[in-house]
Amino acid sequence: MELVINGNKIEVPNTVETVANLLQHFELQQKVVIVEWNEMILEKTSHQETELSDGDKVELVHFVGGG
């Protein structure tokens, strides 16, 4: 399946069916991540139930510490 993630077309395995799967694929499931899916901010509680489709637009924003 091809998604547009942070403005880049990225091919992900077909096992990535939900937003939660996508975060796990990128090893972001343990981090604080803001997810925008097709121009809609998702609550963390809906990551598991939000199904992805070919061509969906996803923005992933996570925070990085440092000084």
PDB file of C-alpha atoms in Angstrom, residues 15-54:
ATOM      1  CA  THR A  15       0.176  -5.763   7.119  1.00  0.00           C
ATOM      2  CA  VAL A  16      -0.022  -2.067   8.015  1.00  0.00           C
ATOM      3  CA  GLU A  17      -3.798  -1.783   8.143  1.00  0.00           C
ATOM      4  CA  THR A  18      -4.359   0.803  10.880  1.00  0.00           C
ATOM      5  CA  VAL A  19      -2.722   3.941  12.232  1.00  0.00           C
ATOM      6  CA  ALA A  20      -1.562   1.916  15.242  1.00  0.00           C
ATOM      7  CA  ASN A  21       0.115  -0.569  12.855  1.00  0.00           C
ATOM      8  CA  LEU A  22       1.784   2.340  11.049  1.00  0.00           C
ATOM      9  CA  LEU A  23       3.210   3.745  14.295  1.00  0.00           C
ATOM     10  CA  GLN A  24       4.475   0.284  15.176  1.00  0.00           C
ATOM     11  CA  HIS A  25       6.017  -0.086  11.692  1.00  0.00           C
ATOM     12  CA  PHE A  26       8.030   3.098  12.261  1.00  0.00           C
ATOM     13  CA  GLU A  27       8.733   2.140  15.919  1.00  0.00           C
ATOM     14  CA  LEU A  28       6.876   5.206  17.180  1.00  0.00           C
ATOM     15  CA  GLN A  29       4.277   3.418  19.298  1.00  0.00           C
ATOM     16  CA  GLN A  30       6.066   4.240  22.573  1.00  0.00           C
ATOM     17  CA  LYS A  31       6.610   7.927  21.738  1.00  0.00           C
ATOM     18  CA  VAL A  32       4.379  10.943  21.972  1.00  0.00           C
ATOM     19  CA  VAL A  33       3.139  11.346  18.399  1.00  0.00           C
ATOM     20  CA  ILE A  34       0.535  13.639  16.910  1.00  0.00           C
ATOM     21  CA  VAL A  35      -1.178  11.983  13.943  1.00  0.00           C
ATOM     22  CA  GLU A  36      -3.055  13.846  11.227  1.00  0.00           C
ATOM     23  CA  TRP A  37      -4.914  11.510   8.885  1.00  0.00           C
ATOM     24  CA  ASN A  38      -6.443  12.946   5.720  1.00  0.00           C
ATOM     25  CA  GLU A  39      -6.338  16.438   7.274  1.00  0.00           C
ATOM     26  CA  MET A  40      -7.982  15.329  10.542  1.00  0.00           C
ATOM     27  CA  ILE A  41      -6.158  15.204  13.878  1.00  0.00           C
ATOM     28  CA  LEU A  42      -6.678  11.789  15.470  1.00  0.00           C
ATOM     29  CA  GLU A  43      -7.099  11.140  19.160  1.00  0.00           C
ATOM     30  CA  LYS A  44      -4.707   8.477  20.415  1.00  0.00           C
ATOM     31  CA  THR A  45      -7.685   6.328  21.384  1.00  0.00           C
ATOM     32  CA  SER A  46      -8.713   6.062  17.719  1.00  0.00           C
ATOM     33  CA  HIS A  47      -5.321   4.932  16.335  1.00  0.00           C
ATOM     34  CA  GLN A  48      -6.232   1.239  16.704  1.00  0.00           C
ATOM     35  CA  GLU A  49      -9.553   1.535  14.869  1.00  0.00           C
ATOM     36  CA  THR A  50      -8.565   3.963  12.087  1.00  0.00           C
ATOM     37  CA  GLU A  51      -8.016   1.879   8.953  1.00  0.00           C
ATOM     38  CA  LEU A  52      -5.618   3.069   6.279  1.00  0.00           C
ATOM     39  CA  SER A  53      -6.261   2.959   2.545  1.00  0.00           C
ATOM     40  CA  ASP A  54      -3.996   3.329  -0.460  1.00  0.00           C
TER      41      ASP A  54
END
